[in-house]
Short mmCIF file of C-alpha atoms in Angstrom, two decimals:
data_model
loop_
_atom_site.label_atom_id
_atom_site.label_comp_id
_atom_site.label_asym_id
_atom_site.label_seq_id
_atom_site.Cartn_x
_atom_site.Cartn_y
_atom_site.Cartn_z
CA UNK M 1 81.99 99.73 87.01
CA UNK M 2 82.49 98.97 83.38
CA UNK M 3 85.01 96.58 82.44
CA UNK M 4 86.03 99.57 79.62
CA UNK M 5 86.02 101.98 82.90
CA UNK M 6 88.38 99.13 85.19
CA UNK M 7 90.55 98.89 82.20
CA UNK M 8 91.42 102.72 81.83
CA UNK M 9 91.75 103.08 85.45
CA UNK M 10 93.94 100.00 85.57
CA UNK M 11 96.40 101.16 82.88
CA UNK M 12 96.54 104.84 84.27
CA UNK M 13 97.39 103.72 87.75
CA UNK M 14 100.35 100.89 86.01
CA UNK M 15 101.39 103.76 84.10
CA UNK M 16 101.75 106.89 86.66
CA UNK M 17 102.47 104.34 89.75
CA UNK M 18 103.39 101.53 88.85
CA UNK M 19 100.51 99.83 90.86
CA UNK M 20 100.05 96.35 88.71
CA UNK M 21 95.84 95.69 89.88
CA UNK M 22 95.23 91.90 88.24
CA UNK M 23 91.74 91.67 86.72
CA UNK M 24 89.97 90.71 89.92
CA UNK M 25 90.19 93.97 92.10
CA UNK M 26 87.58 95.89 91.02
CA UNK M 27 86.14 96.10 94.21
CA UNK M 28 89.37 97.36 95.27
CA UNK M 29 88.74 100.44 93.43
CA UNK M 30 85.23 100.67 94.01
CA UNK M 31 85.97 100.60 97.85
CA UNK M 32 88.29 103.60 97.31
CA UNK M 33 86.74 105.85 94.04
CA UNK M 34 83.13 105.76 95.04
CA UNK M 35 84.00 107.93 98.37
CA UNK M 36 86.32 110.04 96.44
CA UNK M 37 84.09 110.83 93.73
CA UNK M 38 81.66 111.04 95.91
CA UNK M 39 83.91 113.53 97.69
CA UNK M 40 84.32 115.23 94.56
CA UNK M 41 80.56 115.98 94.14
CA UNK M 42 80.25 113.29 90.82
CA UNK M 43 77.57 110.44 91.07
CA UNK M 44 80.21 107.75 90.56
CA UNK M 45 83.13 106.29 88.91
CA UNK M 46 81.78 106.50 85.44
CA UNK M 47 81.15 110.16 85.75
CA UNK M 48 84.57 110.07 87.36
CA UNK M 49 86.60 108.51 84.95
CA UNK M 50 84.86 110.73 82.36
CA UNK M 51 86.37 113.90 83.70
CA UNK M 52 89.69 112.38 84.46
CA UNK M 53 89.81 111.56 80.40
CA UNK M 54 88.11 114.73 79.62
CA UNK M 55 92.01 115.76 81.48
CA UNK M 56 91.56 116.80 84.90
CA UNK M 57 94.67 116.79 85.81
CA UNK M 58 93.60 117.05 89.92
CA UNK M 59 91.10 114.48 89.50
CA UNK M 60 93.94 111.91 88.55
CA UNK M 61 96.35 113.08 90.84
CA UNK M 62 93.52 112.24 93.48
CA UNK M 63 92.81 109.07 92.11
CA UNK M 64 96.58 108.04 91.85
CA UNK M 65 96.95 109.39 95.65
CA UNK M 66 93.52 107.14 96.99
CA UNK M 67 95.06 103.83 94.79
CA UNK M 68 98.48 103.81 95.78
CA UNK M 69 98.16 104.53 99.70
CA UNK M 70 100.04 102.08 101.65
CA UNK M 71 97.51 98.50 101.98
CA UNK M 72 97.29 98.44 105.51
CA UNK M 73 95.56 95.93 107.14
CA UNK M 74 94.76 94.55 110.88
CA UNK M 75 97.40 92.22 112.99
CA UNK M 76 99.20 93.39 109.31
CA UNK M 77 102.18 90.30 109.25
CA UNK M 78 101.21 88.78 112.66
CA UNK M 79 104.60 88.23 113.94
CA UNK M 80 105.09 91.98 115.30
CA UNK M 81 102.24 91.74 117.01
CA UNK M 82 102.69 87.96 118.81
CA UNK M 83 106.24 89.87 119.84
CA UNK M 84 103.97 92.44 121.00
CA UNK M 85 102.14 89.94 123.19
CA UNK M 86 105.01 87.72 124.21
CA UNK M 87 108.47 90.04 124.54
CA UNK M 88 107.47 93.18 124.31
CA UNK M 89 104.55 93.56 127.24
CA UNK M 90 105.49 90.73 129.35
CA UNK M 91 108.54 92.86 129.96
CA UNK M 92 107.02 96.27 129.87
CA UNK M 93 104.74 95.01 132.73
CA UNK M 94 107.69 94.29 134.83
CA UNK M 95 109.76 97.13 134.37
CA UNK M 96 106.76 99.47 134.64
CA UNK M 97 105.23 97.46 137.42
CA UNK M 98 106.12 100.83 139.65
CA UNK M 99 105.36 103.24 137.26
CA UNK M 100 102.70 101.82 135.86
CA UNK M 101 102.47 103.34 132.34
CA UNK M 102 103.48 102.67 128.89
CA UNK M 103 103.81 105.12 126.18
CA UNK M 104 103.50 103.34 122.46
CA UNK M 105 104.58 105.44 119.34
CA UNK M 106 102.82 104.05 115.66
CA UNK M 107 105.04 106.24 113.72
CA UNK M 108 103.40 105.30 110.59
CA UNK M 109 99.67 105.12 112.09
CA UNK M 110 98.17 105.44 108.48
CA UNK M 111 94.61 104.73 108.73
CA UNK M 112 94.48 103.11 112.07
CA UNK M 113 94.80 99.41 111.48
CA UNK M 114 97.97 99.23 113.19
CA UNK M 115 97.61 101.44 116.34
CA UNK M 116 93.62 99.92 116.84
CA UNK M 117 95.31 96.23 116.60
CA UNK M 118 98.02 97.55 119.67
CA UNK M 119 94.99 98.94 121.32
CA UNK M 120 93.02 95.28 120.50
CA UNK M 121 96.07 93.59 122.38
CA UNK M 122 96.36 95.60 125.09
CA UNK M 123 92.67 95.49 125.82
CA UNK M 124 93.21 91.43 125.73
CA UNK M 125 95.95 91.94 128.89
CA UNK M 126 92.86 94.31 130.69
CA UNK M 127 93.56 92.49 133.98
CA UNK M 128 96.86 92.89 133.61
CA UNK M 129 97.11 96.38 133.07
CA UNK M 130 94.24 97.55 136.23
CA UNK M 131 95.54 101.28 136.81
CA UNK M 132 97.84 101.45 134.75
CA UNK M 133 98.10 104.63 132.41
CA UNK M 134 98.37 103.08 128.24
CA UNK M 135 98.77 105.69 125.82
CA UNK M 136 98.91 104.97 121.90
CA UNK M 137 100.37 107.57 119.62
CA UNK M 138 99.35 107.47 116.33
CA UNK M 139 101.25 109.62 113.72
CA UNK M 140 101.17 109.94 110.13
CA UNK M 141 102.30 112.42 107.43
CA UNK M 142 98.63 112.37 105.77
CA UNK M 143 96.04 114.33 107.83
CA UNK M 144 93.19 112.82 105.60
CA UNK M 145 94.57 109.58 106.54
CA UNK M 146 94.82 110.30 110.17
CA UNK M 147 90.96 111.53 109.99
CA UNK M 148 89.92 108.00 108.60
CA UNK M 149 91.92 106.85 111.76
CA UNK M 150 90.34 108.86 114.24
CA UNK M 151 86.91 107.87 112.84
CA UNK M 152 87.76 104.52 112.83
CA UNK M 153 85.45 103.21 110.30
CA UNK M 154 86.37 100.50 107.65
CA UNK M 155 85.28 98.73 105.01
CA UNK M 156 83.89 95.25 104.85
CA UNK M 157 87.12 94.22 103.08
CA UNK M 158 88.70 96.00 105.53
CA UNK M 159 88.02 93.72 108.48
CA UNK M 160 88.22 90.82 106.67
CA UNK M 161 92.36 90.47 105.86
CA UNK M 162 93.80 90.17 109.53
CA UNK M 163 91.61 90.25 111.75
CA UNK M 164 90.11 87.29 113.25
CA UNK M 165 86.12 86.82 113.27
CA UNK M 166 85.69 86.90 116.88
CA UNK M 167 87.65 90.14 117.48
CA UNK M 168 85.42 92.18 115.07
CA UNK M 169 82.40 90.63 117.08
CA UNK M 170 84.17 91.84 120.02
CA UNK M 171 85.72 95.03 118.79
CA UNK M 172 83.50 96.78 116.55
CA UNK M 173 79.67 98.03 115.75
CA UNK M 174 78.51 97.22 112.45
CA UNK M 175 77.01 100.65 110.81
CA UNK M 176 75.48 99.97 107.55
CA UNK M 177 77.83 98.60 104.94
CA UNK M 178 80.79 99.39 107.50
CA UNK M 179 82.29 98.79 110.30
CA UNK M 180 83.61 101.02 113.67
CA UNK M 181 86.20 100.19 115.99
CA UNK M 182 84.43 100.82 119.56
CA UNK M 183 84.48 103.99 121.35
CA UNK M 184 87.08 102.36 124.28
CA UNK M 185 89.42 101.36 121.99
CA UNK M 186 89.04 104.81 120.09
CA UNK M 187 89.85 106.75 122.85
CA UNK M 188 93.19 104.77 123.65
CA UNK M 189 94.84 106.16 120.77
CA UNK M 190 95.77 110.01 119.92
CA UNK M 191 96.47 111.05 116.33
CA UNK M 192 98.69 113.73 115.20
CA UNK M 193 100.19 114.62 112.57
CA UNK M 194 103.88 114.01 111.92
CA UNK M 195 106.53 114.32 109.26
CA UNK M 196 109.37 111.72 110.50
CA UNK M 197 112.05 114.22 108.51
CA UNK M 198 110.86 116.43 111.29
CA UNK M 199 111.96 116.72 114.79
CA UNK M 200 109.57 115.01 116.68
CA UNK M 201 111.54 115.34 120.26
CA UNK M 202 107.84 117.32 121.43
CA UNK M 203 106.40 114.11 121.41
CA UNK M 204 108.26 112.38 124.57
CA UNK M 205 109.89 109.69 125.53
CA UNK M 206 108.40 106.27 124.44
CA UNK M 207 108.62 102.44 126.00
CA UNK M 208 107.63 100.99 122.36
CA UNK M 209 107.86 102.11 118.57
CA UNK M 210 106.61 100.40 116.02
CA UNK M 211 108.08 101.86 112.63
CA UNK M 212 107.07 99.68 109.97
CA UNK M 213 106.91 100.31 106.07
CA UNK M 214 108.15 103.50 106.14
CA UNK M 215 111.50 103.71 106.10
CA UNK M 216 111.56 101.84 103.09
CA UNK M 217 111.06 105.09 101.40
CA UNK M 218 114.15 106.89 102.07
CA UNK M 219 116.84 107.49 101.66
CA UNK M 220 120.06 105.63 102.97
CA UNK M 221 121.36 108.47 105.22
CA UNK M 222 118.02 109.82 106.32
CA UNK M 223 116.98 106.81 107.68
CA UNK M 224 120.07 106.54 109.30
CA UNK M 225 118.86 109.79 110.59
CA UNK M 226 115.76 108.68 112.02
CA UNK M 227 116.74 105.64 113.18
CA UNK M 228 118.93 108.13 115.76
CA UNK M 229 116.15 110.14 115.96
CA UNK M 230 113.97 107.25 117.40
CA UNK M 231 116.84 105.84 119.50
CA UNK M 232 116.68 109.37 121.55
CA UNK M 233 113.01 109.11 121.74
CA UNK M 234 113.42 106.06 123.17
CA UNK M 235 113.54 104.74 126.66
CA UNK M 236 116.87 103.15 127.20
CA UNK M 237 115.21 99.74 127.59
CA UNK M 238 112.22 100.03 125.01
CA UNK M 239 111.45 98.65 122.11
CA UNK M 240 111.47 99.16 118.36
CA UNK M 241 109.23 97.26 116.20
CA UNK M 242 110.17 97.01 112.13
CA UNK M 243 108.44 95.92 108.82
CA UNK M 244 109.68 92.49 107.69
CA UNK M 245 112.04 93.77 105.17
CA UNK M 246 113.86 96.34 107.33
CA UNK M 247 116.80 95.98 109.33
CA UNK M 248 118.86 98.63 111.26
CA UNK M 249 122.04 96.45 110.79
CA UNK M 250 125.02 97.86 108.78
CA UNK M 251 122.98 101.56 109.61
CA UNK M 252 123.19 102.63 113.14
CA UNK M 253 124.96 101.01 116.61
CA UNK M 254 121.66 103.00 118.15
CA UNK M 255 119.60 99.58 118.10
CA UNK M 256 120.81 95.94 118.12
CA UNK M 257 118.81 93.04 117.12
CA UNK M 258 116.56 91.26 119.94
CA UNK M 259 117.34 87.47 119.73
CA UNK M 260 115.36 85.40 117.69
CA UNK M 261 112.69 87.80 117.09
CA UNK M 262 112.57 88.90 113.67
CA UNK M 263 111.83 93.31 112.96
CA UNK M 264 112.79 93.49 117.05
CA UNK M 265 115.12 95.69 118.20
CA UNK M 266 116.10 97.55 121.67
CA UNK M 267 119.08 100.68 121.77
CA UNK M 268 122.30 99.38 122.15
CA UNK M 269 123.64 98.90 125.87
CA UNK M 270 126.11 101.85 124.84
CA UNK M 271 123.71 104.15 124.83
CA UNK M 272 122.68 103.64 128.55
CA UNK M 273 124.87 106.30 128.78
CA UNK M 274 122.85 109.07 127.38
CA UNK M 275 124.27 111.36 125.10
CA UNK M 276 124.41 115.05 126.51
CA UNK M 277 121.49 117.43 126.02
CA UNK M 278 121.78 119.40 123.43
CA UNK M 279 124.32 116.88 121.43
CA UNK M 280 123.30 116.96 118.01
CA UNK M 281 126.09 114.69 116.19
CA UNK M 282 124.08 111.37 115.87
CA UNK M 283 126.26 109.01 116.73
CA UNK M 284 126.29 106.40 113.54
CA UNK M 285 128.26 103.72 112.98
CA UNK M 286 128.09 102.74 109.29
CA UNK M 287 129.45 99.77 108.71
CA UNK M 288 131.33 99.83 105.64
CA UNK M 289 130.94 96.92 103.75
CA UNK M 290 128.80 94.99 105.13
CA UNK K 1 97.20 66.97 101.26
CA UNK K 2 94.51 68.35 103.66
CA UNK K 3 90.65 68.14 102.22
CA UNK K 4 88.06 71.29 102.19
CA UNK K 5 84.26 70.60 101.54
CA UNK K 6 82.78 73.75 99.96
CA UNK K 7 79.11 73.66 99.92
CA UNK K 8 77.50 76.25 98.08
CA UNK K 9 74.42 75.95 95.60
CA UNK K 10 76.05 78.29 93.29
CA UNK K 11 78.18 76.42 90.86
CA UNK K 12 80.38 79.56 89.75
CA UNK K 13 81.33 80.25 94.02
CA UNK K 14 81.89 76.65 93.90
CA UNK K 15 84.19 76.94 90.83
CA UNK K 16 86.09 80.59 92.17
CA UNK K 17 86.27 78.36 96.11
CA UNK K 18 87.81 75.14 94.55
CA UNK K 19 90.15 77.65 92.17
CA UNK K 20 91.60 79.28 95.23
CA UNK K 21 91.65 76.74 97.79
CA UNK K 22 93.23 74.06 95.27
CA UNK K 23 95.63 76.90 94.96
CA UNK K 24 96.57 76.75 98.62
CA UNK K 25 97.17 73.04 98.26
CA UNK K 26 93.78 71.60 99.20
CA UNK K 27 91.89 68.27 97.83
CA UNK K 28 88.47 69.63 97.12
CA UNK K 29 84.67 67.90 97.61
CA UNK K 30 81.87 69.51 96.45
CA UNK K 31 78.24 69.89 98.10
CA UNK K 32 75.39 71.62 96.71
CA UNK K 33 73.58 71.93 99.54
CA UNK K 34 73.96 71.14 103.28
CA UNK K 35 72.14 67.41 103.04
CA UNK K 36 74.44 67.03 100.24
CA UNK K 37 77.50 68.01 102.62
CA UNK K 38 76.64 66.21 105.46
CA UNK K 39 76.44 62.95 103.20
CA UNK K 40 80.20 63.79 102.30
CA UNK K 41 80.86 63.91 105.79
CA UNK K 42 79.41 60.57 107.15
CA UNK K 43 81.15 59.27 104.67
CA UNK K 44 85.12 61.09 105.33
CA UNK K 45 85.15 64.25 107.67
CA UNK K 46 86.97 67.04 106.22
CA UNK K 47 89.60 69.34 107.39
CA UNK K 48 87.88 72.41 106.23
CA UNK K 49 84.72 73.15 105.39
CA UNK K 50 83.66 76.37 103.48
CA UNK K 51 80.26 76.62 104.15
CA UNK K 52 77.47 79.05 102.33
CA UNK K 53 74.34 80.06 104.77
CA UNK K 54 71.49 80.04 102.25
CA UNK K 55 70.79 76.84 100.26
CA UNK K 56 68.28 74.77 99.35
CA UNK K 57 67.05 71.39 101.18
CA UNK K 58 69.24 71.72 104.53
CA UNK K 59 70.83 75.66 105.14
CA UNK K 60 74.75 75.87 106.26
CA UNK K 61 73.59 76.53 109.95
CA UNK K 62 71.36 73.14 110.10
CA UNK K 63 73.99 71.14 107.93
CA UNK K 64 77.22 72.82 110.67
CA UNK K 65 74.64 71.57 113.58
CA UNK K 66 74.36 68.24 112.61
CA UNK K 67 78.44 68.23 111.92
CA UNK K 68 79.19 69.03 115.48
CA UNK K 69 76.91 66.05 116.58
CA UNK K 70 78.83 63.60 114.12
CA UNK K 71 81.47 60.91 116.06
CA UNK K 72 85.05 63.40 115.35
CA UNK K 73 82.35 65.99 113.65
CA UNK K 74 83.94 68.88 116.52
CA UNK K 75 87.38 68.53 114.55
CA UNK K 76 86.67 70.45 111.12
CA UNK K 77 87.17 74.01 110.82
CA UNK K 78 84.12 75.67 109.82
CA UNK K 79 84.35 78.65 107.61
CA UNK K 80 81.36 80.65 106.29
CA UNK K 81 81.17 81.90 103.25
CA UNK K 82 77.79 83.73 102.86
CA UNK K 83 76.04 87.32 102.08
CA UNK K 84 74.86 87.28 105.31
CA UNK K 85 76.53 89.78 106.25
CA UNK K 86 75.10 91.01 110.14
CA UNK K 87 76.30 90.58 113.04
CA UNK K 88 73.46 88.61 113.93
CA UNK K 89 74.14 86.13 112.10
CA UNK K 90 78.19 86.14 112.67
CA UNK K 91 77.00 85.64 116.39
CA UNK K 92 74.91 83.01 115.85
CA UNK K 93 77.19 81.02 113.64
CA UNK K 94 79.87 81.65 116.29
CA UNK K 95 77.86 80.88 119.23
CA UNK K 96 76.76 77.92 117.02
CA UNK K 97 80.77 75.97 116.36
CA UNK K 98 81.63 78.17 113.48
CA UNK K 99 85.63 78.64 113.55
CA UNK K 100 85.92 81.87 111.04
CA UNK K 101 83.66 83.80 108.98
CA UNK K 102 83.65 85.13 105.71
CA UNK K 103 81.54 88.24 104.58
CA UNK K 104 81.10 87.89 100.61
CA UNK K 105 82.23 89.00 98.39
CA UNK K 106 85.50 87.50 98.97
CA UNK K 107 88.76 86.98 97.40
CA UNK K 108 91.30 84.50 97.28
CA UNK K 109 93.60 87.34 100.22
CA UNK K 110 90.64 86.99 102.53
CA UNK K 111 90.54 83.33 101.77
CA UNK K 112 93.66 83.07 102.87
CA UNK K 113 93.75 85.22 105.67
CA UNK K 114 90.66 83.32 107.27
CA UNK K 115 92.15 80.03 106.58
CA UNK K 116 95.27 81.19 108.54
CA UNK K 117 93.64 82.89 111.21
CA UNK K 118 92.16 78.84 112.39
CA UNK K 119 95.11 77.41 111.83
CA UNK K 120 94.09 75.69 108.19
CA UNK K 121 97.19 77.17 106.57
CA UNK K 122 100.87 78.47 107.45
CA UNK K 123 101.55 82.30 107.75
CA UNK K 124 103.98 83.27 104.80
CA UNK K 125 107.22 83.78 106.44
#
């Protein structure tokens, strides 16, 4: 790529997203234009820029769309993931130990990083988990993105930020320049398509959600919304996993805080007592002022 | 202050290495090469070492060999840093005492996130 090419593409995603690149990433954008121009039947990026200035309107759109989707990345911020380990499945194995299934929900699955690492974890516990039945839900608003799930291929870069050296060894196939997440671990996870402003009741009743990065999008009222949403799809003693800068406090009663573990949360004790089939008033607590 | 040895016979990865890792609060030493390296080590073992594959004189695998044998030499965390990019090699520099690996080309996120992942430097919080 041209440093005249980097610079227009730089300035049009600042300008139309707000995405600030420094003047390092320009493998960043190679890593996501060369598929999508590819995609788009030109030979590259120069041939792509050139149509976006000769004003293709789509093109850009396109181009704004592949820059700005959500960084995603493997074990993304550790700490859900060692609660994952240490709360979350140490008590799922015990109050499962008769059932002997668990039922995750990644309700913003994106492009796989986050349900695969689950899957990575769970595959760690093996021994543990003999005959019992795991299922992974991955959902996502973006059916592209889900496809690049499914497929499970990534990017040098992409294994790089997050996941440790010995778990790609273990984990995935090199193909060429890129790298798959192994058949196993493919086929513990289930992608559909989702819009979390949508009822998503069909999809059952989970033991653990993880929720992260999303909510940060919306509104103040819809994500009390969802948060009740999620606290129905909930088992009464699961889990609900949050990004670092979320927090259900001051917007719903439906989860409290899990001591001392930071984005945890379980439904309230209240709410052992299920709300009648049917009900539809969420019940939200909004505390005022805090 | 914690010390990283980045051997690489490329001055400018040397440069970019020393840029980022003095970033991250490291005292840097500089090797060329991996006879050059283990020198610096015999002399004061390193926390880190950021290690290229391909050089001149002694390669990164021979130089991380003779490390391991060193009195202490099992304590530094070995990081490659190196175009050799198959798995063949990742398993052999594993199998071999390596602590983390780094596909280039790299930047100073997948510095970090290597140099966390053995422990080198905190998580941000």
């Amino acid at each position: 790529m041209t440093p005249p090419d980097y610079e227009y593409l730089r300035k049009l995603l600042k300008d139309q997203s707000g995405l600030d690149l420094s003047a390092d990433k320009q493998y960043l954008i190679e890593s996501r234009l060369v598929p999508l121009s590819r995609k788009a039947g030109l030979a590259g990026i120069p041939e792509l820029v050139q149509k976006m200035k000769a004003g293709s309107a789509s093109l850009t759109a396109q181009v704004v769309e592949a820059m700005t989707t959500n960084e995603t990345f493997f074990f993304r911020d550790k700490v859900p993931f060692d609660h994952f380990r240490q709360a979350i499945m140490p008590e799922v194995l015990k109050a499962r130990a008769a059932r002997k299934s668990v039922r995750i929900w990644c309700a913003a699955g994106s492009t796989g990083q986050e349900p695969y690492s689950l899957a990575m974890c769970l595959k760690e516990m093996d021994s543990q988990l003999a005959g019992w039945r795991v299922e992974i839900i991955a959902t996502d608003l973006s059916q592209e993105v889900l496809e690049k799930s499914k497929a499970g291929l990534y990017s040098q870069f992409e294994v790089q930020r997050g996941l440790p050296i010995q778990m790609l060894v273990k984990y995935f196939k090199q193909t060429g320049e890129f790298w798959q997440i192994n058949p196993d671990l493919r086929a513990m996870v289930q992608h559909r398509q989702l819009n979390l402003l949508h009822d998503f009741s069909q999809l059952g009743t989970f033991d653990v959600i993880f929720c992260r990065n999303v909510l940060i999008y919306f509104d103040q009222d819809t994500k009390i919304n969802i948060f009740n949403r999620l606290c129905k799809a909930m088992e009464p003693d699961g889990f609900l996993v949050l990004g670092a800068a979320e927090t259900v406090v001051g917007l719903t009663d439906a989860f409290k805080p899990y001591p001392d573990k930071r984005g945890l949360y379980r439904p309230n004790d209240s709410r052992m007592t299920k709300a009648p089939a049917g009900a539809t008033t969420p019940r939200i607590a909004v505390a005022a002022g805090m | 202050m914690k010390t990283c040895l980045v051997v690489d016979d490329s001055s400018v990865i040397r440069k970019i290495a020393s840029r980022i890792l003095e970033d991250m609060n490291f005292r840097i030493v500089e090797a060329e090469d991996g006879a050059q390296a283990l020198e610096a080590c015999k002399r004061e073992l390193p926390d880190a070492v950021l290690l290229d594959w391909n050089m001149p004189v002694m390669d990164g695998f021979e130089f991380m060999m003779h490390l391991r044998q060193l009195p202490g030499g099992d304590q530094p965390k070995v990081v490659f840093c190196t175009t050799e990019n198959g798995i063949d090699h990742i398993s052999k520099a594993l199998h071999g005492g390596a602590n983390e690996y780094i596909m280039k080309p790299f930047d100073k996120e997948i510095v970090a996130a290597k140099f966390q992942e053995v422990g080198l430097i905190a998580a941000p919080v």
